[in-house]
mmCIF file of C-alpha atoms in Angstrom:
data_model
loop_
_atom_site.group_PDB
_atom_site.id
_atom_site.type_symbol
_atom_site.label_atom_id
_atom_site.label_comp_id
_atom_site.label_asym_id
_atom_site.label_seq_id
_atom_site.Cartn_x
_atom_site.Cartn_y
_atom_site.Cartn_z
ATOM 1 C CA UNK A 2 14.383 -3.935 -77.513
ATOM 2 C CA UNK A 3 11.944 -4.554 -74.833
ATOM 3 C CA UNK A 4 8.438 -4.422 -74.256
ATOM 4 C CA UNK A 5 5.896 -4.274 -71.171
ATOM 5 C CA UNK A 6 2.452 -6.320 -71.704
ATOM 6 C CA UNK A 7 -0.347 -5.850 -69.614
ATOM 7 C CA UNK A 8 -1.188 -8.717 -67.528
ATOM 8 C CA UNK A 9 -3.994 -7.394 -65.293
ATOM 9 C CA UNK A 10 -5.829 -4.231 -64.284
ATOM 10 C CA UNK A 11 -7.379 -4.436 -60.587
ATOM 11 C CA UNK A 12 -9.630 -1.667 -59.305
ATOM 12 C CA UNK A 13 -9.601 -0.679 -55.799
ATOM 13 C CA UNK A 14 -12.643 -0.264 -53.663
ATOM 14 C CA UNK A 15 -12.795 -0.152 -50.321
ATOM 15 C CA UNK A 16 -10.225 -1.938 -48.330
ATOM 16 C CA UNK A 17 -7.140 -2.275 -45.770
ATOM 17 C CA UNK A 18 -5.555 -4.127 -48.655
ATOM 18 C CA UNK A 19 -5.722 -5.960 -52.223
ATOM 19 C CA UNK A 20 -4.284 -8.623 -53.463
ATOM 20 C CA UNK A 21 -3.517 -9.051 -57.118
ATOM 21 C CA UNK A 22 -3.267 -12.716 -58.122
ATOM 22 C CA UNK A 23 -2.090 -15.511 -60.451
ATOM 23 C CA UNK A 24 0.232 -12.358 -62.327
ATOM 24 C CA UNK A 25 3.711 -13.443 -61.778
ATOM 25 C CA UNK A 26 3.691 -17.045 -63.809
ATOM 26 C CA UNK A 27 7.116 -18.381 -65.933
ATOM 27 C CA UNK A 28 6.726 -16.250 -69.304
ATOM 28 C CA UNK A 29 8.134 -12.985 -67.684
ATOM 29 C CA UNK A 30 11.714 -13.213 -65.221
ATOM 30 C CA UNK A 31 10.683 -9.024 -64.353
ATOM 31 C CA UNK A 32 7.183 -7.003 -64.012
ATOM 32 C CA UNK A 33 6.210 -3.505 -63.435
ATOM 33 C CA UNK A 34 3.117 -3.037 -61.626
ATOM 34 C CA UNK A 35 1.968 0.904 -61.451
ATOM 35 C CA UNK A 36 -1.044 1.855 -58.777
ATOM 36 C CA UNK A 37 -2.544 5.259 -59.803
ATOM 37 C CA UNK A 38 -4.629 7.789 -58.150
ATOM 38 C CA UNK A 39 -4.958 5.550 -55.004
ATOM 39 C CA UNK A 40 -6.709 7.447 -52.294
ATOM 40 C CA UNK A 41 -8.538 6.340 -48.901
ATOM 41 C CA UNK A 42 -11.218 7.374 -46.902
ATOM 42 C CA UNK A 43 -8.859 9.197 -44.455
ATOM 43 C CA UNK A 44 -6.970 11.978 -44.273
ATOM 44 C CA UNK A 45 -4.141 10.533 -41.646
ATOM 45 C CA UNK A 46 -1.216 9.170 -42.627
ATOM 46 C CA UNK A 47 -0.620 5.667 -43.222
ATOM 47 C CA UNK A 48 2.652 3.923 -44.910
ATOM 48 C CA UNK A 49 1.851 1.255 -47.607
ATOM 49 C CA UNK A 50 3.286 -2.229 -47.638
ATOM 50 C CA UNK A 51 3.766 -5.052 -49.883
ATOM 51 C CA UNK A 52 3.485 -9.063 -49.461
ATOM 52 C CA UNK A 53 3.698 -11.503 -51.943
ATOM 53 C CA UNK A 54 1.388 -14.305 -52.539
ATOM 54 C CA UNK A 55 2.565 -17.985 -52.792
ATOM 55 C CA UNK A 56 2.110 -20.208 -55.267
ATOM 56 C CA UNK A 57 -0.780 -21.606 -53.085
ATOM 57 C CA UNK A 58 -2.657 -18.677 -53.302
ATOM 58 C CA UNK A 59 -1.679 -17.783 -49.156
ATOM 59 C CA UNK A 60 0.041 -14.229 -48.319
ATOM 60 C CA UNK A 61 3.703 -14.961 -47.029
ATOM 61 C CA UNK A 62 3.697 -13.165 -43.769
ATOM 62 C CA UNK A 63 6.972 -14.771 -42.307
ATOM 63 C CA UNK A 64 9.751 -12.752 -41.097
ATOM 64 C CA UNK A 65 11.696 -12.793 -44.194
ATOM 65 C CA UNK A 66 11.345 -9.480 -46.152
ATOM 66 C CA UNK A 67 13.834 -6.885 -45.877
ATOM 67 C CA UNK A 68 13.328 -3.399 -47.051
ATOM 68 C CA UNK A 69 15.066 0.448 -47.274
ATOM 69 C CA UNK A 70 13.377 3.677 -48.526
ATOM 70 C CA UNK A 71 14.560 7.136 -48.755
ATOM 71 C CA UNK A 72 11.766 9.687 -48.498
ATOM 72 C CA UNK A 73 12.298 13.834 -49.080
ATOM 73 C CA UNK A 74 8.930 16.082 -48.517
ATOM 74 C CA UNK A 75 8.885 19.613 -49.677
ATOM 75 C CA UNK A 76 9.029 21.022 -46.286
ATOM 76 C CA UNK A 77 13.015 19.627 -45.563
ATOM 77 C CA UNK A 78 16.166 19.635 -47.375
ATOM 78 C CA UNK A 79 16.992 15.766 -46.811
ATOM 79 C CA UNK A 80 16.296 12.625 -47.336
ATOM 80 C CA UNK A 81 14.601 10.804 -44.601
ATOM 81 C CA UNK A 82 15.745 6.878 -44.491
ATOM 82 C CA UNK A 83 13.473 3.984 -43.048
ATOM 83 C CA UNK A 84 14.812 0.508 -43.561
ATOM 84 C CA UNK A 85 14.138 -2.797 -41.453
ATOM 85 C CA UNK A 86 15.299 -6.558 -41.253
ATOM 86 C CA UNK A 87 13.677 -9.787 -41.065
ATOM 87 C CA UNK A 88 9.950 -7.924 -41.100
ATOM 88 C CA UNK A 89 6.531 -9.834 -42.307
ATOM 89 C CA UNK A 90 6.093 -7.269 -44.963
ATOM 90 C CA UNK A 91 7.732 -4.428 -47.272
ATOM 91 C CA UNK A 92 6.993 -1.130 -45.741
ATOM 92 C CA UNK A 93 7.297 1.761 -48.246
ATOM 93 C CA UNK A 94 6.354 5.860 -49.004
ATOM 94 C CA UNK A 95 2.198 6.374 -49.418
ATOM 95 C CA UNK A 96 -0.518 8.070 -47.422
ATOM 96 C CA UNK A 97 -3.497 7.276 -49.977
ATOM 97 C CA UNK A 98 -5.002 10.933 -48.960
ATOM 98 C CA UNK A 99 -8.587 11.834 -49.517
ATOM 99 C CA UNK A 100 -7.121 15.013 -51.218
ATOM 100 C CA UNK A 101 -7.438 14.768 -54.360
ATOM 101 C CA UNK A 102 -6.593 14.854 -57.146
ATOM 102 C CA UNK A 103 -2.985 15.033 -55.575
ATOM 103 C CA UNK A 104 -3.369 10.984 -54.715
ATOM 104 C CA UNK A 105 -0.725 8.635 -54.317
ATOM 105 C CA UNK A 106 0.858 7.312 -57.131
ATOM 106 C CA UNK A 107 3.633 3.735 -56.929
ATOM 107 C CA UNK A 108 5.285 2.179 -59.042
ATOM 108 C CA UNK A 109 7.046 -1.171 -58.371
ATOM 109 C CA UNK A 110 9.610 -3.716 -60.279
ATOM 110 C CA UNK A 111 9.480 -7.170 -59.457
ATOM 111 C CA UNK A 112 12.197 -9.617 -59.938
ATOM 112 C CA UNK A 113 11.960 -13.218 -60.423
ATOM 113 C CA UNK A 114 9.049 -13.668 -58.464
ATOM 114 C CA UNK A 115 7.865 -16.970 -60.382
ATOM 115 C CA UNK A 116 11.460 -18.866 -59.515
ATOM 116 C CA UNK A 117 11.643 -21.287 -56.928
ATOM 117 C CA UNK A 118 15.343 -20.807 -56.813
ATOM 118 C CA UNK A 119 15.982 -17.340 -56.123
ATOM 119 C CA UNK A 120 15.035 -14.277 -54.175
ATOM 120 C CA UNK A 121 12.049 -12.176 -55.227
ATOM 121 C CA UNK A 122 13.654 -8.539 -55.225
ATOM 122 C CA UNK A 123 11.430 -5.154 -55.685
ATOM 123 C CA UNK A 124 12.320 -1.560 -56.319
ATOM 124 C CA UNK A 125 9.882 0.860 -55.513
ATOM 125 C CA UNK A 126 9.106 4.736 -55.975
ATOM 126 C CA UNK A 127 6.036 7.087 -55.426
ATOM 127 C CA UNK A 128 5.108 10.479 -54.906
ATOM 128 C CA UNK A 129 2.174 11.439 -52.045
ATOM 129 C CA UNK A 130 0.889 14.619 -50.347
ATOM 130 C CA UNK A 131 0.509 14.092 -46.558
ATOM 131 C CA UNK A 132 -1.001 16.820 -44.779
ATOM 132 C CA UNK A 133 -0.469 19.099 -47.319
ATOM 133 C CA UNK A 134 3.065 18.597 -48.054
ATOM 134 C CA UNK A 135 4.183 16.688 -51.148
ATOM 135 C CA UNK A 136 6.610 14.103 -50.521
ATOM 136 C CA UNK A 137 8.889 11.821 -52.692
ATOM 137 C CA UNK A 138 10.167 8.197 -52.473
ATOM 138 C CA UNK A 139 12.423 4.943 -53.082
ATOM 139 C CA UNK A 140 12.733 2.155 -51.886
ATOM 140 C CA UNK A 141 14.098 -1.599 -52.411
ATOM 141 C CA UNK A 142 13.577 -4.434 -50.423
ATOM 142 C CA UNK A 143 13.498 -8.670 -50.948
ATOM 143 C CA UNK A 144 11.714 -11.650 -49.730
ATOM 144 C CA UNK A 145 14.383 -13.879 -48.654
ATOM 145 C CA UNK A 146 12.726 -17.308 -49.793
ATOM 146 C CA UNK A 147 13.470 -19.493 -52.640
ATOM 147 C CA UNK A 148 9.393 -20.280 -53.661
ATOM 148 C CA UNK A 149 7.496 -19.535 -56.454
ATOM 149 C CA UNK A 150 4.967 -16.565 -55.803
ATOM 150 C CA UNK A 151 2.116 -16.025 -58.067
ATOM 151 C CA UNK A 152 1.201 -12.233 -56.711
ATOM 152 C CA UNK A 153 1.194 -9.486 -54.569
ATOM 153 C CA UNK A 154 -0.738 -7.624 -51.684
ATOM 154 C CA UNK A 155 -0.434 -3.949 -51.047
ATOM 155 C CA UNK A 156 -2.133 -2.612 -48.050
ATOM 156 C CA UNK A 157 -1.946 0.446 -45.627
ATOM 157 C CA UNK A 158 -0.341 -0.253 -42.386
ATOM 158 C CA UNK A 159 -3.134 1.562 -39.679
ATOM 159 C CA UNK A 160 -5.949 -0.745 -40.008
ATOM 160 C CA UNK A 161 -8.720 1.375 -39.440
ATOM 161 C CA UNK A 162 -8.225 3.218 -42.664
ATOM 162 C CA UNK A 163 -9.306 1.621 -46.026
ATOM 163 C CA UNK A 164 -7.987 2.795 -49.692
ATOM 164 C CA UNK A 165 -11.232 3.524 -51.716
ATOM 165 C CA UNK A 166 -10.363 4.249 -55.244
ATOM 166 C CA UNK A 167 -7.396 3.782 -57.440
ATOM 167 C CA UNK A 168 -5.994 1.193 -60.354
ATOM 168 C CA UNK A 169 -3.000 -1.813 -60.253
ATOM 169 C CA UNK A 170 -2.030 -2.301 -63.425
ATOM 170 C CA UNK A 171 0.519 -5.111 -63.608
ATOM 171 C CA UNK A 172 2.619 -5.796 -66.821
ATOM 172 C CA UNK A 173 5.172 -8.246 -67.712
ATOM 173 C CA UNK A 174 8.322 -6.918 -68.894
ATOM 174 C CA UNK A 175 9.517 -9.232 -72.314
ATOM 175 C CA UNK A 176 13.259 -8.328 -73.395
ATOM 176 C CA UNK A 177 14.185 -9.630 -76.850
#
C-alpha cells in the first residue's frame, strides 16, 4: 500500500518562473508534484522547463540534465520527439495559454532527489492547447549529479512571457 502526502501548495502569480523549496528532504526516496490550470499572460507558445534547487538553496544551471519528450497534437497522426544532452535545464510539453479554461496541466515524478549518492531522475506528462490545437506529452529526463537537492524551478523558456495563475502541489510518495 502506498500513500501520497502533501508537502506544499505554491500559487503562481506573475512570473518567468517559480521555485518551490525545502520539499524534497530524507523522509520520502519519490514525489509527485502536479501544476494545475497554469496559464500566462500570452498567447504564444513557450516550452516549460525544470531545474532543481541545491541543497544551498541555488538553482543548478550546469550542463548536466538530460531530457526526451514525445509530444502528439490533435492536428497530426505522430508523435513528435525532442530530446537533448548535457543542457542547463529539463525542457518539456507546455504553452501556459491565456485560453482558458483549456490551461496547461503537468504532472511530474521525482526520484531520489534528497540523495547525495545518486541521480535525481523525473518523468513527466501534460496536456496543453497551443493555438487552438490540443496537444499531449511525456517526457523523462535526469540531472546527472550526485548532490542533495531540496527543490525545483519550473519556468517558461521565452522570457518575455510570465505564467500568471495556476497551483504546484508537491506530495511525498510513502510506500509501506
Amino acid at each position: 500500500m502506498s500513500n501520497l502526502r502533501l508537502i506544499n501548495e505554491t500559487t503562481v502569480t506573475s512570473a518567468n518562473n517559480i521555485s518551490v523549496t525545502n520539499v524534497f528532504s530524507a523522509d520520502f526516496d519519490i514525489y509527485n508534484v502536479t501544476v494545475s490550470n497554469l496559464s500566462s499572460d500570452s498567447t504564444s507558445h513557450s516550452n516549460a522547463y525544470v531545474r532543481l534547487v541545491n541543497s544551498s538553496g541555488s538553482l543548478v544551471t550546469a550542463s548536466n540534465y538530460d531530457f526526451a519528450r514525445m509530444d502528439l497534437g490533435a492536428e497530426v497522426s505522430s508523435f513528435g520527439e525532442l530530446r537533448g544532452t548535457n543542457n542547463t535545464y529539463m525542457r518539456y510539453l507546455a504553452n501556459a495559454t491565456d485560453q482558458t479554461p483549456e490551461a496547461t496541466g503537468l504532472v511530474y515524478w521525482f526520484f531520489n532527489p534528497f540523495s547525495s549518492s545518486s541521480y535525481t531522475f523525473v518523468l513527466q506528462q501534460g496536456s496543453t492547447r497551443i493555438a487552438n490545437v490540443f496537444r499531449v506529452g511525456k517526457g523523462i529526463g535526469v540531472l546527472k549529479q550526485t548532490a542533495s537537492m531540496s527543490g525545483f524551478n519550473i519556468g517558461l523558456e521565452t522570457p518575455s512571457i510570465n505564467m500568471n495563475s495556476g497551483k504546484i502541489r508537491t506530495y511525498g510518495l510513502s510506500v509501506t
